[in-house]
Amino acid sequence: MGIIEKIKEIEAEMARTQKNKATEYHLGQLKAKIAKLRTQLLEPPKGTSGAGEGFEVTKFGHGRVALIGFPSVGKSTLLTMLTGTHSEAASYEFTTLTCIPGIIHYNGTKIQLLDLPGIIEGASEGKGRGRQVIAVSKSSDIVLMVLDASKSEGHRQILTKELEAVGLRLNKRPPQIYFKKKKTGGISFNTTIALTHIDEKLCYQILHEYKIHNAELLFREDATVDDLIDVIEGNRKYMKCVYVYNKIDVVGIDDVDKLARQPNSIVISCNLKLNLDRLLAKMWDEMGLVRVYTKPQGQQPDFTDPVVLSADRGGSSVEDFCNHIHRTLVKDVKYVLVWGISARHYPQHCGLAHVLHDEDVVQIVKKKEREDGGGRGRFKSHSTAPARISDRQKKAPLKT
């Protein structure tokens, strides 16, 4: 029996099992088994190299955005309108068969937009080119899920289910669970809050399913069984997702208003070029890019070429800004002067831990290098003699 058949058999057993207090331990073990099998499904076959078939797309720009959706929902048309890159668009499905990149020039930055082939139900099991599409999505900063406004809401649920099956968690944050394996000592279970979805016995059973008998486990929130399994697996990717409803020109105004009021959702029409500027602004807010301008000492700030930082790509502190310019710059920094939203007054003296905001201006003040033959005061500090002698050795008297 293959891995896919085992997963379907366990899912069928979970479907016919009643959910109550007596069966929650059994259902928890079945969820752990499914998670282990899905992890094996994503691993390359034995006897082959680590690299598999995929799309050869080099990372470019200050951010990467992936377009995911069913066939013929308008992904290629959206790429052409936002970037100017030609992507074949037609009325039949699976017009795009490979990954087509484009560049969006927005707010002085360059954002890479990827038009991926349409995925279908069962993509997480390898149907179509689902695995390659999902692998590229994991390397992106955010995901734009393009949906047809005239279709049912089931498309969004199917896509979310397929992405979650391969470890992508959309618009979620990592659970506040501390987990660490140990060599001895058994399982240490602690919690700082009352747990309503899971208990100590169920945690032990899930850990034994993974053959973990020595570990530290600390719950800082009221987590579920799925959250614990995600922490144990350790290969989950938490990403932001914007739901883009295209073709709003073929539905009624009441349906458009209902879709637009949903969280993390934008309604557009590529045919009539409606609301594309709002889509770019929403995408910019979700990516959280921080533009920092440099100011040399005694000169005006340079507003032409900003240094672009983000929390997902290294952080946005002063130390991250210095490392972005040069790795050795941090050692020479005495302090920095900051103008902008993050400063309380202009200019503000800041250290390396100061967090920068968008459109801040930064001036770096470096430490002064002492000359080799110099000293301070009338006492030498560069003598080759021991310290206790050099401190007492005086220079020539000053002229009177």
mmCIF file of C-alpha atoms in Angstrom:
data_model
loop_
_atom_site.group_PDB
_atom_site.id
_atom_site.type_symbol
_atom_site.label_atom_id
_atom_site.label_comp_id
_atom_site.label_asym_id
_atom_site.label_seq_id
_atom_site.Cartn_x
_atom_site.Cartn_y
_atom_site.Cartn_z
ATOM 1 C CA MET A 1 0.000 0.000 0.000
ATOM 2 C CA GLY A 2 1.391 3.395 -1.014
ATOM 3 C CA ILE A 3 1.565 6.524 1.100
ATOM 4 C CA ILE A 4 -1.438 8.172 -0.587
ATOM 5 C CA GLU A 5 -3.570 5.064 -0.005
ATOM 6 C CA LYS A 6 -2.554 5.012 3.671
ATOM 7 C CA ILE A 7 -3.505 8.690 4.057
ATOM 8 C CA LYS A 8 -6.920 8.108 2.460
ATOM 9 C CA GLU A 9 -7.523 5.080 4.667
ATOM 10 C CA ILE A 10 -6.739 7.067 7.843
ATOM 11 C CA GLU A 11 -8.912 9.988 6.665
ATOM 12 C CA ALA A 12 -11.796 7.562 6.065
ATOM 13 C CA GLU A 13 -11.338 6.163 9.584
ATOM 14 C CA MET A 14 -11.392 9.700 11.043
ATOM 15 C CA ALA A 15 -14.561 10.512 9.085
ATOM 16 C CA ARG A 16 -16.493 7.558 10.496
ATOM 17 C CA THR A 17 -15.234 8.085 14.070
ATOM 18 C CA GLN A 18 -17.557 10.065 16.296
ATOM 19 C CA LYS A 19 -16.001 13.088 17.951
ATOM 20 C CA ASN A 20 -16.461 13.013 21.697
ATOM 21 C CA LYS A 21 -14.440 12.910 24.905
ATOM 22 C CA ALA A 22 -13.792 9.174 24.612
ATOM 23 C CA THR A 23 -12.397 9.275 21.060
ATOM 24 C CA GLU A 24 -10.242 12.432 21.237
ATOM 25 C CA TYR A 25 -7.092 10.403 22.070
ATOM 26 C CA HIS A 26 -7.645 8.086 19.120
ATOM 27 C CA LEU A 27 -8.286 11.013 16.746
ATOM 28 C CA GLY A 28 -5.137 12.758 18.004
ATOM 29 C CA GLN A 29 -3.015 9.704 17.175
ATOM 30 C CA LEU A 30 -4.597 9.476 13.709
ATOM 31 C CA LYS A 31 -3.776 13.152 13.041
ATOM 32 C CA ALA A 32 -0.148 12.522 14.021
ATOM 33 C CA LYS A 33 0.018 9.523 11.654
ATOM 34 C CA ILE A 34 -1.343 11.612 8.763
ATOM 35 C CA ALA A 35 1.204 14.373 9.449
ATOM 36 C CA LYS A 36 4.060 11.838 9.390
ATOM 37 C CA LEU A 37 2.827 10.333 6.106
ATOM 38 C CA ARG A 38 2.440 13.750 4.457
ATOM 39 C CA THR A 39 6.022 14.599 5.458
ATOM 40 C CA GLN A 40 7.209 11.351 3.829
ATOM 41 C CA LEU A 41 5.180 12.236 0.730
ATOM 42 C CA LEU A 42 7.091 15.507 0.289
ATOM 43 C CA GLU A 43 10.516 13.902 0.685
ATOM 44 C CA PRO A 44 12.403 12.948 -2.506
ATOM 45 C CA PRO A 45 12.395 9.251 -3.426
ATOM 46 C CA LYS A 46 15.141 7.112 -1.937
ATOM 47 C CA GLY A 47 18.181 6.540 -4.099
ATOM 48 C CA THR A 48 17.907 9.933 -5.827
ATOM 49 C CA SER A 49 19.643 13.232 -5.275
ATOM 50 C CA GLY A 50 18.074 15.930 -3.143
ATOM 51 C CA ALA A 51 17.207 18.119 -6.126
ATOM 52 C CA GLY A 52 13.954 17.374 -7.894
ATOM 53 C CA GLU A 53 12.007 18.673 -10.850
ATOM 54 C CA GLY A 54 10.995 22.272 -10.356
ATOM 55 C CA PHE A 55 10.904 25.768 -11.825
ATOM 56 C CA GLU A 56 14.222 27.535 -12.396
ATOM 57 C CA VAL A 57 13.406 30.994 -11.087
ATOM 58 C CA THR A 58 16.149 33.113 -9.523
ATOM 59 C CA LYS A 59 15.202 35.413 -6.664
ATOM 60 C CA PHE A 60 15.301 39.058 -7.690
ATOM 61 C CA GLY A 61 14.293 42.354 -6.154
ATOM 62 C CA HIS A 62 13.339 43.295 -2.618
ATOM 63 C CA GLY A 63 10.430 40.838 -2.283
ATOM 64 C CA ARG A 64 8.752 37.896 -3.971
ATOM 65 C CA VAL A 65 5.001 37.425 -4.501
ATOM 66 C CA ALA A 66 3.418 34.223 -5.871
ATOM 67 C CA LEU A 67 0.107 34.027 -7.743
ATOM 68 C CA ILE A 68 -1.831 30.871 -6.837
ATOM 69 C CA GLY A 69 -5.227 29.855 -8.116
ATOM 70 C CA PHE A 70 -7.293 27.503 -10.206
ATOM 71 C CA PRO A 71 -6.868 27.521 -13.999
ATOM 72 C CA SER A 72 -8.454 30.390 -15.959
ATOM 73 C CA VAL A 73 -9.027 32.808 -13.076
ATOM 74 C CA GLY A 74 -6.925 35.649 -14.558
ATOM 75 C CA LYS A 75 -3.430 35.142 -13.103
ATOM 76 C CA SER A 76 -1.618 35.671 -16.405
ATOM 77 C CA THR A 77 -3.684 38.759 -17.227
ATOM 78 C CA LEU A 78 -2.961 40.207 -13.786
ATOM 79 C CA LEU A 79 0.782 39.629 -14.238
ATOM 80 C CA THR A 80 0.740 41.368 -17.620
ATOM 81 C CA MET A 81 -1.134 44.396 -16.287
ATOM 82 C CA LEU A 82 1.007 44.859 -13.161
ATOM 83 C CA THR A 83 4.459 44.162 -14.608
ATOM 84 C CA GLY A 84 4.190 44.564 -18.383
ATOM 85 C CA THR A 85 5.642 41.062 -18.844
ATOM 86 C CA HIS A 86 3.756 39.113 -21.492
ATOM 87 C CA SER A 87 2.145 35.925 -20.217
ATOM 88 C CA GLU A 88 0.011 33.856 -22.558
ATOM 89 C CA ALA A 89 -3.695 34.191 -21.729
ATOM 90 C CA ALA A 90 -6.508 32.257 -23.391
ATOM 91 C CA SER A 91 -10.015 31.008 -22.666
ATOM 92 C CA TYR A 92 -8.937 27.393 -22.174
ATOM 93 C CA GLU A 93 -7.465 25.958 -18.977
ATOM 94 C CA PHE A 94 -3.757 25.347 -18.275
ATOM 95 C CA THR A 95 -2.581 28.072 -20.673
ATOM 96 C CA THR A 96 0.447 28.673 -18.417
ATOM 97 C CA LEU A 97 2.591 25.541 -18.075
ATOM 98 C CA THR A 98 5.672 26.984 -16.365
ATOM 99 C CA CYS A 99 6.623 29.799 -13.987
ATOM 100 C CA ILE A 100 6.744 33.249 -15.591
ATOM 101 C CA PRO A 101 8.386 36.025 -13.519
ATOM 102 C CA GLY A 102 7.753 39.751 -13.737
ATOM 103 C CA ILE A 103 8.941 42.868 -11.876
ATOM 104 C CA ILE A 104 6.653 45.421 -10.205
ATOM 105 C CA HIS A 105 8.228 48.877 -9.707
ATOM 106 C CA TYR A 106 6.368 50.328 -6.719
ATOM 107 C CA ASN A 107 7.409 52.992 -4.178
ATOM 108 C CA GLY A 108 11.013 52.929 -5.364
ATOM 109 C CA THR A 109 11.348 49.166 -4.859
ATOM 110 C CA LYS A 110 11.388 46.127 -7.121
ATOM 111 C CA ILE A 111 8.975 43.304 -6.284
ATOM 112 C CA GLN A 112 9.157 39.996 -8.146
ATOM 113 C CA LEU A 113 5.746 38.632 -9.181
ATOM 114 C CA LEU A 114 5.496 34.977 -10.234
ATOM 115 C CA ASP A 115 2.731 33.633 -12.479
ATOM 116 C CA LEU A 116 2.425 29.942 -11.579
ATOM 117 C CA PRO A 117 0.437 27.241 -13.393
ATOM 118 C CA GLY A 118 -3.061 26.617 -12.107
ATOM 119 C CA ILE A 119 -3.340 23.957 -9.427
ATOM 120 C CA ILE A 120 -6.205 21.504 -9.030
ATOM 121 C CA GLU A 121 -7.679 19.462 -6.221
ATOM 122 C CA GLY A 122 -5.128 16.837 -5.188
ATOM 123 C CA ALA A 123 -2.109 19.052 -5.926
ATOM 124 C CA SER A 124 -0.554 18.149 -2.565
ATOM 125 C CA GLU A 125 -0.486 14.521 -3.722
ATOM 126 C CA GLY A 126 1.375 15.411 -6.918
ATOM 127 C CA LYS A 127 -1.505 15.851 -9.368
ATOM 128 C CA GLY A 128 -0.755 18.267 -12.217
ATOM 129 C CA ARG A 129 2.318 20.281 -11.290
ATOM 130 C CA GLY A 130 1.059 20.902 -7.791
ATOM 131 C CA ARG A 131 4.249 20.031 -5.920
ATOM 132 C CA GLN A 132 6.415 22.366 -8.008
ATOM 133 C CA VAL A 133 3.889 25.204 -7.671
ATOM 134 C CA ILE A 134 3.676 24.781 -3.899
ATOM 135 C CA ALA A 135 7.485 24.568 -3.579
ATOM 136 C CA VAL A 136 7.859 27.956 -5.308
ATOM 137 C CA SER A 137 5.109 29.371 -3.104
ATOM 138 C CA LYS A 138 7.065 28.391 0.014
ATOM 139 C CA SER A 139 10.015 30.494 -1.185
ATOM 140 C CA SER A 140 7.822 33.597 -1.575
ATOM 141 C CA ASP A 141 7.241 36.371 0.947
ATOM 142 C CA ILE A 142 3.462 36.506 0.502
ATOM 143 C CA VAL A 143 0.856 34.661 -1.584
ATOM 144 C CA LEU A 144 -1.846 36.220 -3.745
ATOM 145 C CA MET A 145 -4.661 33.663 -4.037
ATOM 146 C CA VAL A 146 -6.529 34.644 -7.209
ATOM 147 C CA LEU A 147 -10.174 33.519 -7.141
ATOM 148 C CA ASP A 148 -13.108 33.846 -9.528
ATOM 149 C CA ALA A 149 -15.760 36.084 -7.990
ATOM 150 C CA SER A 150 -18.495 34.298 -9.961
ATOM 151 C CA LYS A 151 -17.588 30.849 -8.588
ATOM 152 C CA SER A 152 -18.556 29.427 -5.217
ATOM 153 C CA GLU A 153 -16.574 29.897 -2.010
ATOM 154 C CA GLY A 154 -15.547 26.245 -2.247
ATOM 155 C CA HIS A 155 -12.546 27.145 -4.426
ATOM 156 C CA ARG A 156 -10.955 29.101 -1.579
ATOM 157 C CA GLN A 157 -11.483 26.242 0.861
ATOM 158 C CA ILE A 158 -10.032 23.670 -1.552
ATOM 159 C CA LEU A 159 -6.897 25.765 -2.180
ATOM 160 C CA THR A 160 -6.406 26.439 1.531
ATOM 161 C CA LYS A 161 -6.748 22.736 2.284
ATOM 162 C CA GLU A 162 -4.196 21.799 -0.395
ATOM 163 C CA LEU A 163 -1.675 24.352 0.895
ATOM 164 C CA GLU A 164 -2.133 23.307 4.515
ATOM 165 C CA ALA A 165 -1.598 19.664 3.543
ATOM 166 C CA VAL A 166 1.991 20.486 2.524
ATOM 167 C CA GLY A 167 2.815 22.651 5.535
ATOM 168 C CA LEU A 168 1.752 26.155 4.427
ATOM 169 C CA ARG A 169 -0.184 28.050 7.100
ATOM 170 C CA LEU A 170 -1.930 31.101 5.651
ATOM 171 C CA ASN A 171 -2.472 34.199 7.816
ATOM 172 C CA LYS A 172 -1.508 32.336 10.981
ATOM 173 C CA ARG A 173 1.244 32.854 13.518
ATOM 174 C CA PRO A 174 3.438 30.112 15.020
ATOM 175 C CA PRO A 175 1.896 28.569 18.160
ATOM 176 C CA GLN A 176 3.355 29.603 21.500
ATOM 177 C CA ILE A 177 4.678 26.153 22.373
ATOM 178 C CA TYR A 178 8.228 25.463 23.555
ATOM 179 C CA PHE A 179 9.484 22.034 22.468
ATOM 180 C CA LYS A 180 12.975 20.590 22.803
ATOM 181 C CA LYS A 181 14.211 17.019 22.527
ATOM 182 C CA LYS A 182 16.479 15.606 25.218
ATOM 183 C CA LYS A 183 18.632 12.519 25.559
ATOM 184 C CA THR A 184 17.418 11.483 29.007
ATOM 185 C CA GLY A 185 15.003 12.552 31.706
ATOM 186 C CA GLY A 186 11.665 11.547 30.218
ATOM 187 C CA ILE A 187 8.960 13.994 29.116
ATOM 188 C CA SER A 188 8.608 17.247 31.064
ATOM 189 C CA PHE A 189 5.094 18.713 30.605
ATOM 190 C CA ASN A 190 4.269 22.253 31.796
ATOM 191 C CA THR A 191 1.718 24.916 30.959
ATOM 192 C CA THR A 192 1.175 28.576 31.864
ATOM 193 C CA ILE A 193 -2.523 28.594 30.915
ATOM 194 C CA ALA A 194 -5.490 26.262 31.281
ATOM 195 C CA LEU A 195 -5.726 23.906 28.289
ATOM 196 C CA THR A 196 -9.180 23.106 26.875
ATOM 197 C CA HIS A 197 -8.299 21.319 23.609
ATOM 198 C CA ILE A 198 -5.497 19.018 24.750
ATOM 199 C CA ASP A 199 -4.246 17.395 27.967
ATOM 200 C CA GLU A 200 -1.078 15.759 29.249
ATOM 201 C CA LYS A 201 -2.115 12.203 28.344
ATOM 202 C CA LEU A 202 -2.845 13.150 24.726
ATOM 203 C CA CYS A 203 0.521 14.941 24.464
ATOM 204 C CA TYR A 204 2.303 11.790 25.644
ATOM 205 C CA GLN A 205 0.489 9.671 23.061
ATOM 206 C CA ILE A 206 1.347 12.039 20.209
ATOM 207 C CA LEU A 207 5.016 12.187 21.272
ATOM 208 C CA HIS A 208 5.161 8.378 21.503
ATOM 209 C CA GLU A 209 3.697 8.207 17.986
ATOM 210 C CA TYR A 210 6.799 10.151 16.859
ATOM 211 C CA LYS A 211 8.975 7.843 19.030
ATOM 212 C CA ILE A 212 9.948 10.747 21.281
ATOM 213 C CA HIS A 213 10.373 9.640 24.901
ATOM 214 C CA ASN A 214 12.606 12.440 26.278
ATOM 215 C CA ALA A 215 11.600 16.060 25.700
ATOM 216 C CA GLU A 216 10.612 19.368 27.284
ATOM 217 C CA LEU A 217 7.142 20.689 26.471
ATOM 218 C CA LEU A 218 5.763 24.063 27.606
ATOM 219 C CA PHE A 219 2.410 25.516 26.500
ATOM 220 C CA ARG A 220 2.093 29.312 26.600
ATOM 221 C CA GLU A 221 -1.351 29.399 24.951
ATOM 222 C CA ASP A 222 -4.488 27.276 24.670
ATOM 223 C CA ALA A 223 -3.235 25.265 21.685
ATOM 224 C CA THR A 224 -4.856 22.412 19.778
ATOM 225 C CA VAL A 225 -3.617 18.992 18.676
ATOM 226 C CA ASP A 226 -2.797 20.370 15.212
ATOM 227 C CA ASP A 227 -0.650 23.117 16.748
ATOM 228 C CA LEU A 228 1.357 20.577 18.741
ATOM 229 C CA ILE A 229 1.881 18.419 15.642
ATOM 230 C CA ASP A 230 3.079 21.472 13.677
ATOM 231 C CA VAL A 231 5.652 22.269 16.393
ATOM 232 C CA ILE A 232 6.910 18.677 16.498
ATOM 233 C CA GLU A 233 7.204 18.477 12.703
ATOM 234 C CA GLY A 234 9.095 21.787 12.611
ATOM 235 C CA ASN A 235 8.771 22.244 8.830
ATOM 236 C CA ARG A 236 5.728 24.505 8.697
ATOM 237 C CA LYS A 237 5.849 27.834 6.841
ATOM 238 C CA TYR A 238 3.662 30.662 8.150
ATOM 239 C CA MET A 239 2.853 33.111 5.359
ATOM 240 C CA LYS A 240 0.599 36.068 4.727
ATOM 241 C CA CYS A 241 -2.031 35.619 2.046
ATOM 242 C CA VAL A 242 -4.232 38.132 0.217
ATOM 243 C CA TYR A 243 -7.397 36.768 -1.390
ATOM 244 C CA VAL A 244 -7.881 38.490 -4.763
ATOM 245 C CA TYR A 245 -11.369 38.136 -6.252
ATOM 246 C CA ASN A 246 -11.191 38.760 -10.013
ATOM 247 C CA LYS A 247 -14.008 39.205 -12.555
ATOM 248 C CA ILE A 248 -16.198 41.362 -10.311
ATOM 249 C CA ASP A 249 -17.732 42.872 -13.461
ATOM 250 C CA VAL A 250 -19.847 39.730 -13.988
ATOM 251 C CA VAL A 251 -21.476 39.622 -10.519
ATOM 252 C CA GLY A 252 -23.895 41.896 -8.702
ATOM 253 C CA ILE A 253 -22.913 44.836 -6.516
ATOM 254 C CA ASP A 254 -24.214 43.073 -3.372
ATOM 255 C CA ASP A 255 -21.898 40.108 -3.970
ATOM 256 C CA VAL A 256 -18.961 42.458 -4.597
ATOM 257 C CA ASP A 257 -19.663 44.316 -1.340
ATOM 258 C CA LYS A 258 -19.848 41.009 0.570
ATOM 259 C CA LEU A 259 -16.516 39.786 -0.848
ATOM 260 C CA ALA A 260 -14.774 43.121 -0.257
ATOM 261 C CA ARG A 261 -15.708 43.121 3.448
ATOM 262 C CA GLN A 262 -14.069 39.772 4.133
ATOM 263 C CA PRO A 263 -10.693 39.926 5.961
ATOM 264 C CA ASN A 264 -7.524 39.986 3.825
ATOM 265 C CA SER A 265 -9.596 40.276 0.638
ATOM 266 C CA ILE A 266 -9.425 42.578 -2.406
ATOM 267 C CA VAL A 267 -11.885 42.716 -5.326
ATOM 268 C CA ILE A 268 -10.545 43.595 -8.784
ATOM 269 C CA SER A 269 -11.396 43.335 -12.456
ATOM 270 C CA CYS A 270 -8.555 42.813 -14.921
ATOM 271 C CA ASN A 271 -10.952 43.224 -17.837
ATOM 272 C CA LEU A 272 -12.024 46.743 -16.784
ATOM 273 C CA LYS A 273 -8.800 47.573 -14.854
ATOM 274 C CA LEU A 274 -10.687 48.176 -11.617
ATOM 275 C CA ASN A 275 -9.074 48.522 -8.153
ATOM 276 C CA LEU A 276 -5.545 47.511 -9.240
ATOM 277 C CA ASP A 277 -3.988 50.415 -7.326
ATOM 278 C CA ARG A 278 -5.734 49.238 -4.150
ATOM 279 C CA LEU A 279 -4.310 45.764 -4.738
ATOM 280 C CA LEU A 280 -0.767 47.138 -4.942
ATOM 281 C CA ALA A 281 -1.262 49.155 -1.761
ATOM 282 C CA LYS A 282 -2.616 46.088 0.075
ATOM 283 C CA MET A 283 0.289 43.979 -1.150
ATOM 284 C CA TRP A 284 2.764 46.643 0.020
ATOM 285 C CA ASP A 285 1.211 46.774 3.499
ATOM 286 C CA GLU A 286 1.269 42.989 3.902
ATOM 287 C CA MET A 287 4.904 42.673 2.822
ATOM 288 C CA GLY A 288 6.018 45.196 5.435
ATOM 289 C CA LEU A 289 8.960 46.582 3.437
ATOM 290 C CA VAL A 290 10.960 49.350 5.136
ATOM 291 C CA ARG A 291 12.754 51.940 2.991
ATOM 292 C CA VAL A 292 15.722 53.577 4.747
ATOM 293 C CA TYR A 293 17.579 56.531 3.195
ATOM 294 C CA THR A 294 21.216 57.276 3.936
ATOM 295 C CA LYS A 295 22.661 60.661 4.874
ATOM 296 C CA PRO A 296 26.424 61.289 4.677
ATOM 297 C CA GLN A 297 27.857 63.642 7.284
ATOM 298 C CA GLY A 298 27.524 67.287 6.262
ATOM 299 C CA GLN A 299 25.442 66.457 3.152
ATOM 300 C CA GLN A 300 21.820 66.169 2.146
ATOM 301 C CA PRO A 301 20.054 62.769 2.360
ATOM 302 C CA ASP A 302 20.055 60.545 -0.731
ATOM 303 C CA PHE A 303 16.414 59.903 -1.606
ATOM 304 C CA THR A 304 17.130 58.200 -4.929
ATOM 305 C CA ASP A 305 18.336 54.744 -3.868
ATOM 306 C CA PRO A 306 16.889 53.499 -0.536
ATOM 307 C CA VAL A 307 18.068 50.500 1.453
ATOM 308 C CA VAL A 308 15.058 48.151 1.614
ATOM 309 C CA LEU A 309 14.651 46.008 4.743
ATOM 310 C CA SER A 310 11.907 43.690 5.973
ATOM 311 C CA ALA A 311 11.203 41.537 9.018
ATOM 312 C CA ASP A 312 11.054 38.394 6.851
ATOM 313 C CA ARG A 313 14.435 39.082 5.232
ATOM 314 C CA GLY A 314 16.823 39.656 8.092
ATOM 315 C CA GLY A 315 15.011 42.285 10.177
ATOM 316 C CA SER A 316 14.708 46.072 10.207
ATOM 317 C CA SER A 317 16.916 47.228 13.104
ATOM 318 C CA VAL A 318 19.918 49.547 12.842
ATOM 319 C CA GLU A 319 22.230 46.529 13.103
ATOM 320 C CA ASP A 320 20.435 44.859 10.178
ATOM 321 C CA PHE A 321 20.764 48.099 8.215
ATOM 322 C CA CYS A 322 24.534 48.175 8.826
ATOM 323 C CA ASN A 323 24.899 44.506 7.879
ATOM 324 C CA HIS A 324 22.990 45.186 4.675
ATOM 325 C CA ILE A 325 25.564 47.809 3.695
ATOM 326 C CA HIS A 326 28.657 45.854 4.827
ATOM 327 C CA ARG A 327 29.298 43.125 7.364
ATOM 328 C CA THR A 328 32.246 44.911 8.987
ATOM 329 C CA LEU A 329 30.421 48.222 9.445
ATOM 330 C CA VAL A 330 28.864 47.232 12.798
ATOM 331 C CA LYS A 331 32.269 47.117 14.518
ATOM 332 C CA ASP A 332 33.040 50.733 13.577
ATOM 333 C CA VAL A 333 29.672 52.286 14.551
ATOM 334 C CA LYS A 334 29.805 54.728 17.458
ATOM 335 C CA TYR A 335 26.150 55.768 17.217
ATOM 336 C CA VAL A 336 23.595 56.650 14.551
ATOM 337 C CA LEU A 337 21.371 59.676 13.988
ATOM 338 C CA VAL A 338 17.803 58.903 12.897
ATOM 339 C CA TRP A 339 15.159 61.178 11.388
ATOM 340 C CA GLY A 340 11.679 59.824 10.745
ATOM 341 C CA ILE A 341 8.664 58.123 12.313
ATOM 342 C CA SER A 342 10.723 55.882 14.591
ATOM 343 C CA ALA A 343 12.550 58.871 16.174
ATOM 344 C CA ARG A 344 11.123 60.741 19.169
ATOM 345 C CA HIS A 345 12.944 63.932 18.225
ATOM 346 C CA TYR A 346 15.040 65.067 15.246
ATOM 347 C CA PRO A 347 17.706 63.826 15.148
ATOM 348 C CA GLN A 348 17.710 61.019 17.718
ATOM 349 C CA HIS A 349 20.883 59.259 18.888
ATOM 350 C CA CYS A 350 20.197 55.536 18.562
ATOM 351 C CA GLY A 351 22.006 52.284 19.128
ATOM 352 C CA LEU A 352 22.160 49.097 17.098
ATOM 353 C CA ALA A 353 18.923 47.689 18.561
ATOM 354 C CA HIS A 354 16.741 50.600 17.383
ATOM 355 C CA VAL A 355 13.971 49.432 15.013
ATOM 356 C CA LEU A 356 13.633 51.526 11.855
ATOM 357 C CA HIS A 357 10.359 52.439 10.148
ATOM 358 C CA ASP A 358 9.497 53.153 6.538
ATOM 359 C CA GLU A 359 11.161 56.248 5.013
ATOM 360 C CA ASP A 360 13.538 56.872 7.924
ATOM 361 C CA VAL A 361 16.783 58.761 7.303
ATOM 362 C CA VAL A 362 19.925 57.351 8.952
ATOM 363 C CA GLN A 363 23.372 58.889 9.432
ATOM 364 C CA ILE A 364 26.109 56.604 10.762
ATOM 365 C CA VAL A 365 28.805 58.125 12.991
ATOM 366 C CA LYS A 366 31.909 55.946 13.075
ATOM 367 C CA LYS A 367 34.505 55.624 15.806
ATOM 368 C CA LYS A 368 37.657 57.725 15.402
ATOM 369 C CA GLU A 369 40.828 55.768 14.810
ATOM 370 C CA ARG A 370 43.807 56.703 17.028
ATOM 371 C CA GLU A 371 47.159 57.214 15.462
ATOM 372 C CA ASP A 372 49.903 54.723 16.356
ATOM 373 C CA GLY A 373 52.233 57.297 17.878
ATOM 374 C CA GLY A 374 49.622 59.199 19.824
ATOM 375 C CA GLY A 375 48.879 59.345 23.529
ATOM 376 C CA ARG A 376 46.634 61.269 25.838
ATOM 377 C CA GLY A 377 47.842 63.776 28.420
ATOM 378 C CA ARG A 378 51.428 63.938 29.594
ATOM 379 C CA PHE A 379 51.698 60.209 30.225
ATOM 380 C CA LYS A 380 52.591 57.711 27.547
ATOM 381 C CA SER A 381 50.191 54.876 26.752
ATOM 382 C CA HIS A 382 52.193 53.051 24.070
ATOM 383 C CA SER A 383 55.359 52.092 25.918
ATOM 384 C CA THR A 384 56.779 48.580 25.545
ATOM 385 C CA ALA A 385 57.567 48.484 29.262
ATOM 386 C CA PRO A 386 55.200 46.822 31.757
ATOM 387 C CA ALA A 387 52.082 48.794 32.585
ATOM 388 C CA ARG A 388 53.103 49.695 36.142
ATOM 389 C CA ILE A 389 56.310 51.338 34.797
ATOM 390 C CA SER A 390 54.811 53.025 31.752
ATOM 391 C CA ASP A 391 52.202 54.732 33.908
ATOM 392 C CA ARG A 392 54.948 56.418 35.933
ATOM 393 C CA GLN A 393 57.139 57.420 32.975
ATOM 394 C CA LYS A 394 56.611 61.113 32.238
ATOM 395 C CA LYS A 395 57.110 63.091 29.059
ATOM 396 C CA ALA A 396 59.386 66.088 28.769
ATOM 397 C CA PRO A 397 58.140 69.104 30.761
ATOM 398 C CA LEU A 398 56.053 71.639 28.934
ATOM 399 C CA LYS A 399 57.643 74.923 27.882
ATOM 400 C CA THR A 400 56.961 77.851 30.172
#
